[in-house]
mmCIF file of C-alpha atoms and ligand atoms in Angstrom:
data_model
loop_
_atom_site.group_PDB
_atom_site.id
_atom_site.type_symbol
_atom_site.label_atom_id
_atom_site.label_comp_id
_atom_site.label_asym_id
_atom_site.label_seq_id
_atom_site.Cartn_x
_atom_site.Cartn_y
_atom_site.Cartn_z
ATOM 1 C CA UNK C 1 30.330 15.366 47.998
ATOM 2 C CA UNK C 2 28.450 18.526 47.053
ATOM 3 C CA UNK C 3 30.020 21.518 45.316
ATOM 4 C CA UNK C 4 28.775 25.099 45.229
ATOM 5 C CA UNK C 5 30.577 27.413 42.830
ATOM 6 C CA UNK C 6 30.231 30.578 44.913
ATOM 7 C CA UNK C 7 32.075 32.693 42.352
ATOM 8 C CA UNK C 8 33.454 31.964 38.865
ATOM 9 C CA UNK C 9 35.025 35.235 37.688
ATOM 10 C CA UNK C 10 38.794 35.489 37.143
ATOM 11 C CA UNK C 11 41.025 38.438 38.008
ATOM 12 C CA UNK C 12 39.568 40.612 35.253
ATOM 13 C CA UNK C 13 37.610 43.866 34.958
ATOM 14 C CA UNK C 14 34.613 42.341 33.200
ATOM 15 C CA UNK C 15 31.783 40.756 35.124
ATOM 16 C CA UNK C 16 28.383 39.399 34.187
ATOM 17 C CA UNK C 17 25.362 38.021 36.018
ATOM 18 C CA UNK C 18 26.702 34.472 35.545
ATOM 19 C CA UNK C 19 30.269 35.335 36.494
ATOM 20 C CA UNK C 20 29.872 38.115 39.006
ATOM 21 C CA UNK C 21 32.238 37.363 41.887
ATOM 22 C CA UNK C 22 35.802 36.128 42.152
ATOM 23 C CA UNK C 23 36.340 32.404 41.914
ATOM 24 C CA UNK C 24 35.563 30.503 45.104
ATOM 25 C CA UNK C 25 34.363 26.946 45.661
ATOM 26 C CA UNK C 26 32.465 25.555 48.647
ATOM 27 C CA UNK C 27 32.593 21.791 49.196
ATOM 28 C CA UNK C 28 30.517 19.894 51.711
ATOM 29 C CA UNK C 29 30.315 16.263 52.650
ATOM 30 C CA UNK C 30 28.412 15.095 55.698
ATOM 31 C CA UNK C 31 29.206 17.531 58.503
ATOM 32 C CA UNK C 32 32.347 18.840 56.800
ATOM 33 C CA UNK C 33 32.443 22.120 54.866
ATOM 34 C CA UNK C 34 35.488 23.729 53.309
ATOM 35 C CA UNK C 35 35.930 26.710 50.974
ATOM 36 C CA UNK C 36 38.757 27.386 48.522
ATOM 37 C CA UNK C 37 39.889 30.999 47.887
ATOM 38 C CA UNK C 38 38.399 34.290 49.054
ATOM 39 C CA UNK C 39 39.073 37.129 46.612
ATOM 40 C CA UNK C 40 38.324 40.845 46.930
ATOM 41 C CA UNK C 41 34.711 40.388 45.779
ATOM 42 C CA UNK C 42 34.103 38.433 49.040
ATOM 43 C CA UNK C 43 35.576 41.027 51.416
ATOM 44 C CA UNK C 44 32.213 41.911 52.981
ATOM 45 C CA UNK C 45 30.915 38.324 53.070
ATOM 46 C CA UNK C 46 33.151 36.766 55.760
ATOM 47 C CA UNK C 47 30.103 35.741 57.822
ATOM 48 C CA UNK C 48 29.465 33.042 55.157
ATOM 49 C CA UNK C 49 32.547 31.279 56.539
ATOM 50 C CA UNK C 50 31.233 30.966 60.104
ATOM 51 C CA UNK C 51 30.386 27.265 59.896
ATOM 52 C CA UNK C 52 33.296 26.341 57.641
ATOM 53 C CA UNK C 53 36.074 24.032 58.949
ATOM 54 C CA UNK C 54 38.764 25.590 56.788
ATOM 55 C CA UNK C 55 39.438 28.111 54.025
ATOM 56 C CA UNK C 56 42.100 26.800 51.633
ATOM 57 C CA UNK C 57 44.113 29.241 49.536
ATOM 58 C CA UNK C 58 45.592 28.439 46.103
ATOM 59 C CA UNK C 59 47.845 31.508 45.748
ATOM 60 C CA UNK C 60 48.282 35.126 46.762
ATOM 61 C CA UNK C 61 46.687 37.021 43.853
ATOM 62 C CA UNK C 62 43.984 39.535 44.906
ATOM 63 C CA UNK C 63 41.189 37.612 43.173
ATOM 64 C CA UNK C 64 42.008 34.702 45.535
ATOM 65 C CA UNK C 65 42.997 36.354 48.848
ATOM 66 C CA UNK C 66 41.704 39.943 48.617
ATOM 67 C CA UNK C 67 38.744 39.170 50.886
ATOM 68 C CA UNK C 68 40.945 38.145 53.836
ATOM 69 C CA UNK C 69 42.154 41.586 54.867
ATOM 70 C CA UNK C 70 39.758 42.006 57.795
ATOM 71 C CA UNK C 71 40.160 38.395 58.937
ATOM 72 C CA UNK C 72 37.744 35.468 58.660
ATOM 73 C CA UNK C 73 35.871 33.385 61.268
ATOM 74 C CA UNK C 74 37.578 30.071 60.336
ATOM 75 C CA UNK C 75 41.169 28.817 60.056
ATOM 76 C CA UNK C 76 43.111 29.317 56.826
ATOM 77 C CA UNK C 77 45.203 26.557 55.256
ATOM 78 C CA UNK C 78 47.886 26.857 52.612
ATOM 79 C CA UNK C 79 51.524 25.929 51.920
ATOM 80 C CA UNK C 80 54.525 27.873 53.235
ATOM 81 C CA UNK C 81 55.440 29.092 49.732
ATOM 82 C CA UNK C 82 51.980 30.648 49.381
ATOM 83 C CA UNK C 83 51.961 32.034 52.958
ATOM 84 C CA UNK C 84 55.316 33.737 52.326
ATOM 85 C CA UNK C 85 53.829 35.777 49.469
ATOM 86 C CA UNK C 86 50.704 36.859 51.406
ATOM 87 C CA UNK C 87 50.415 40.153 53.297
ATOM 88 C CA UNK C 88 50.079 39.876 57.083
ATOM 89 C CA UNK C 89 46.345 39.522 57.608
ATOM 90 C CA UNK C 90 44.782 38.709 61.007
ATOM 91 C CA UNK C 91 44.306 34.977 60.355
ATOM 92 C CA UNK C 92 44.549 31.698 62.200
ATOM 93 C CA UNK C 93 46.939 29.899 59.841
ATOM 94 C CA UNK C 94 47.748 26.228 59.293
ATOM 95 C CA UNK C 95 50.665 25.342 57.060
ATOM 96 C CA UNK C 96 50.270 22.446 54.643
ATOM 97 C CA UNK C 97 53.212 20.386 53.423
ATOM 98 C CA UNK C 98 52.899 19.936 49.638
ATOM 99 C CA UNK C 99 51.816 16.457 48.490
ATOM 100 C CA UNK C 100 50.931 15.314 52.039
ATOM 101 C CA UNK C 101 47.383 14.038 52.600
ATOM 102 C CA UNK C 102 45.400 15.857 55.336
ATOM 103 C CA UNK C 103 42.128 14.716 56.841
ATOM 104 C CA UNK C 104 39.591 17.508 57.404
ATOM 105 C CA UNK C 105 36.458 15.928 58.835
ATOM 106 C CA UNK C 106 35.257 13.406 56.261
ATOM 107 C CA UNK C 107 37.378 14.823 53.403
ATOM 108 C CA UNK C 108 41.046 14.306 52.580
ATOM 109 C CA UNK C 109 42.915 17.147 50.923
ATOM 110 C CA UNK C 110 46.371 17.476 49.381
ATOM 111 C CA UNK C 111 48.074 20.629 48.088
ATOM 112 C CA UNK C 112 49.918 20.063 44.801
ATOM 113 C CA UNK C 113 52.289 22.827 43.606
ATOM 114 C CA UNK C 114 51.557 24.005 40.054
ATOM 115 C CA UNK C 115 53.119 26.599 37.759
ATOM 116 C CA UNK C 116 51.170 29.844 37.437
ATOM 117 C CA UNK C 117 53.171 32.867 38.504
ATOM 118 C CA UNK C 118 56.793 33.548 39.427
ATOM 119 C CA UNK C 119 55.765 36.071 42.094
ATOM 120 C CA UNK C 120 52.906 34.055 43.537
ATOM 121 C CA UNK C 121 53.608 30.330 43.901
ATOM 122 C CA UNK C 122 50.363 28.409 43.448
ATOM 123 C CA UNK C 123 48.856 25.063 44.355
ATOM 124 C CA UNK C 124 45.927 22.983 43.192
ATOM 125 C CA UNK C 125 43.979 20.806 45.626
ATOM 126 C CA UNK C 126 43.213 17.128 45.313
ATOM 127 C CA UNK C 127 40.143 16.486 47.456
ATOM 128 C CA UNK C 128 38.549 13.120 48.189
ATOM 129 C CA UNK C 129 35.552 11.701 49.971
ATOM 130 C CA UNK C 130 35.231 7.936 50.382
ATOM 131 C CA UNK C 131 33.481 7.782 46.999
ATOM 132 C CA UNK C 132 35.045 10.452 44.779
ATOM 133 C CA UNK C 133 38.101 12.580 44.039
ATOM 134 C CA UNK C 134 38.271 16.023 42.468
ATOM 135 C CA UNK C 135 41.224 18.195 41.480
ATOM 136 C CA UNK C 136 40.651 21.945 41.803
ATOM 137 C CA UNK C 137 43.031 24.425 40.204
ATOM 138 C CA UNK C 138 41.516 27.806 39.271
ATOM 139 C CA UNK C 139 44.776 29.359 38.036
ATOM 140 C CA UNK C 140 47.347 27.274 36.209
ATOM 141 C CA UNK C 141 49.947 27.636 33.465
ATOM 142 C CA UNK C 142 51.409 24.136 33.709
ATOM 143 C CA UNK C 143 50.605 20.989 35.652
ATOM 144 C CA UNK C 144 53.721 18.982 36.411
ATOM 145 C CA UNK C 145 53.207 15.199 36.101
ATOM 146 C CA UNK C 146 49.513 15.302 35.067
ATOM 147 C CA UNK C 147 49.163 11.500 34.879
ATOM 148 C CA UNK C 148 50.346 11.096 38.468
ATOM 149 C CA UNK C 149 48.558 14.161 39.887
ATOM 150 C CA UNK C 150 45.251 13.384 38.174
ATOM 151 C CA UNK C 151 45.316 9.609 38.766
ATOM 152 C CA UNK C 152 41.805 8.377 39.679
ATOM 153 C CA UNK C 153 40.380 11.913 39.580
ATOM 154 C CA UNK C 154 36.638 11.870 38.788
ATOM 155 C CA UNK C 155 36.351 15.585 38.064
ATOM 156 C CA UNK C 156 38.952 18.211 37.111
ATOM 157 C CA UNK C 157 37.938 21.809 37.873
ATOM 158 C CA UNK C 158 40.178 24.192 35.982
ATOM 159 C CA UNK C 159 41.138 27.634 34.742
ATOM 160 C CA UNK C 160 38.851 29.412 32.250
ATOM 161 C CA UNK C 161 41.042 32.455 31.629
ATOM 162 C CA UNK C 162 41.638 31.393 28.011
ATOM 163 C CA UNK C 163 39.832 28.942 25.767
ATOM 164 C CA UNK C 164 42.499 28.148 23.221
ATOM 165 C CA UNK C 165 46.104 28.969 22.510
ATOM 166 C CA UNK C 166 45.220 31.415 19.763
ATOM 167 C CA UNK C 167 43.447 33.721 22.182
ATOM 168 C CA UNK C 168 46.413 34.174 24.492
ATOM 169 C CA UNK C 169 46.193 37.731 25.802
ATOM 170 C CA UNK C 170 48.351 39.240 28.471
ATOM 171 C CA UNK C 171 47.976 42.648 30.035
ATOM 172 C CA UNK C 172 50.875 44.651 31.416
ATOM 173 C CA UNK C 173 50.321 43.679 35.061
ATOM 174 C CA UNK C 174 50.064 40.018 34.101
ATOM 175 C CA UNK C 175 53.536 39.700 32.600
ATOM 176 C CA UNK C 176 54.514 37.108 35.215
ATOM 177 C CA UNK C 177 51.180 35.410 35.168
ATOM 178 C CA UNK C 178 50.317 32.524 32.928
ATOM 179 C CA UNK C 179 47.117 30.676 32.229
ATOM 180 C CA UNK C 180 47.017 27.452 30.304
ATOM 181 C CA UNK C 181 44.187 27.514 27.761
ATOM 182 C CA UNK C 182 41.299 25.097 28.327
ATOM 183 C CA UNK C 183 42.640 23.014 25.416
ATOM 184 C CA UNK C 184 45.913 22.297 27.313
ATOM 185 C CA UNK C 185 43.968 21.366 30.442
ATOM 186 C CA UNK C 186 41.741 18.977 28.491
ATOM 187 C CA UNK C 187 44.829 17.317 27.037
ATOM 188 C CA UNK C 188 46.109 16.689 30.624
ATOM 189 C CA UNK C 189 42.710 15.202 31.515
ATOM 190 C CA UNK C 190 42.762 13.049 28.387
ATOM 191 C CA UNK C 191 46.289 11.855 29.154
ATOM 192 C CA UNK C 192 45.348 10.978 32.743
ATOM 193 C CA UNK C 193 41.998 9.391 31.844
ATOM 194 C CA UNK C 194 39.906 12.052 33.630
ATOM 195 C CA UNK C 195 36.444 11.992 32.055
ATOM 196 C CA UNK C 196 34.838 15.131 33.474
ATOM 197 C CA UNK C 197 35.910 18.762 33.532
ATOM 198 C CA UNK C 198 34.260 21.923 34.847
ATOM 199 C CA UNK C 199 35.715 25.311 33.956
ATOM 200 C CA UNK C 200 35.719 28.124 36.519
ATOM 201 C CA UNK C 201 37.836 31.325 36.935
ATOM 202 C CA UNK C 202 36.365 32.647 33.680
ATOM 203 C CA UNK C 203 38.303 35.198 31.669
ATOM 204 C CA UNK C 204 37.035 38.025 29.483
ATOM 205 C CA UNK C 205 36.547 35.706 26.503
ATOM 206 C CA UNK C 206 33.906 33.700 28.400
ATOM 207 C CA UNK C 207 32.457 36.496 30.580
ATOM 208 C CA UNK C 208 31.900 38.870 27.623
ATOM 209 C CA UNK C 209 31.325 36.129 25.059
ATOM 210 C CA UNK C 210 27.984 35.177 23.552
ATOM 211 C CA UNK C 211 26.723 32.132 25.497
ATOM 212 C CA UNK C 212 25.632 30.173 22.417
ATOM 213 C CA UNK C 213 29.028 30.600 20.718
ATOM 214 C CA UNK C 214 31.006 29.749 23.868
ATOM 215 C CA UNK C 215 28.840 26.693 24.594
ATOM 216 C CA UNK C 216 29.270 25.452 21.016
ATOM 217 C CA UNK C 217 33.054 25.824 21.259
ATOM 218 C CA UNK C 218 33.155 24.014 24.637
ATOM 219 C CA UNK C 219 30.984 21.195 23.232
ATOM 220 C CA UNK C 220 33.364 20.821 20.295
ATOM 221 C CA UNK C 221 36.327 20.601 22.680
ATOM 222 C CA UNK C 222 34.467 18.031 24.833
ATOM 223 C CA UNK C 223 34.120 15.830 21.767
ATOM 224 C CA UNK C 224 37.643 16.469 20.494
ATOM 225 C CA UNK C 225 39.319 15.504 23.792
ATOM 226 C CA UNK C 226 36.742 12.962 24.980
ATOM 227 C CA UNK C 227 36.296 14.857 28.263
ATOM 228 C CA UNK C 228 32.783 16.002 29.248
ATOM 229 C CA UNK C 229 33.249 19.728 29.821
ATOM 230 C CA UNK C 230 31.020 22.544 30.995
ATOM 231 C CA UNK C 231 31.445 26.081 32.265
ATOM 232 C CA UNK C 232 30.481 26.844 35.862
ATOM 233 C CA UNK C 233 28.470 29.915 36.852
ATOM 234 C CA UNK C 234 28.024 31.696 40.173
ATOM 235 C CA UNK C 235 25.752 29.668 42.418
ATOM 236 C CA UNK C 236 26.004 26.461 40.370
ATOM 237 C CA UNK C 237 25.500 23.552 42.752
ATOM 238 C CA UNK C 238 26.216 19.924 41.998
ATOM 239 C CA UNK C 239 25.903 16.677 43.848
ATOM 240 C CA UNK C 240 29.015 14.973 42.532
ATOM 241 C CA UNK C 241 27.646 11.407 42.516
ATOM 242 C CA UNK C 242 24.547 12.432 40.564
ATOM 243 C CA UNK C 243 26.532 14.694 38.245
ATOM 244 C CA UNK C 244 29.002 11.947 37.302
ATOM 245 C CA UNK C 245 26.193 9.475 36.639
ATOM 246 C CA UNK C 246 24.242 11.875 34.401
ATOM 247 C CA UNK C 247 27.004 13.530 32.408
HETATM 248 ZN ZN1 ZN T 1 42.993 34.277 39.524
HETATM 249 ZN ZN1 ZN T 2 46.452 34.035 39.765
#
């Protein structure tokens, strides 16, 4: 399984060269390619989705669906709860039943409801090839049943809006939106025995932060929780098998 972090910026004003576009992940395995989320920063890039088997949506915030307004050249998949909160865009839609396993080419994918926003129900995706399993959840306040949901997960890809509890910042338009700090997410990984974590959906703290200070803090957390952790950047590409062997 190969992963390309197309974008790694959260729903914030700040952007940097490393975190320039809204969070989106492309996954390919053999002849199968899927993409997760298509925020406003991707609105003029729909042609990138021409050869994609499916675009999966985590929830209806603009940094995740804002690029869908003019339609896309591939089918869209999400759960009914998420669909119900999306505007009516010209899309070919497939509805996923939560917790059911779907086969898309050589990948299996399952939508798992998570807590993030009262107005915009959200899911994370558990995605497997024959060899590996990842769990992808760019926006999350709380993961119900982490041990069960993250069982046998090789890599957790999570929400970088906040690094630690003490930095919890909420703006006026985010009153119903919650983001678990990286520390909470690492404790779920630790509890479930997940050894690797990559942080995407970076918030202001990471995007505006000094790289050396942020990297030091993330390294300290890696050691503290016993979970190898790094921050993704736009364009970062990994071959999962190689990555897991080397990290
Ligand atoms: Zn977001
Ligand atoms: Zn969100």
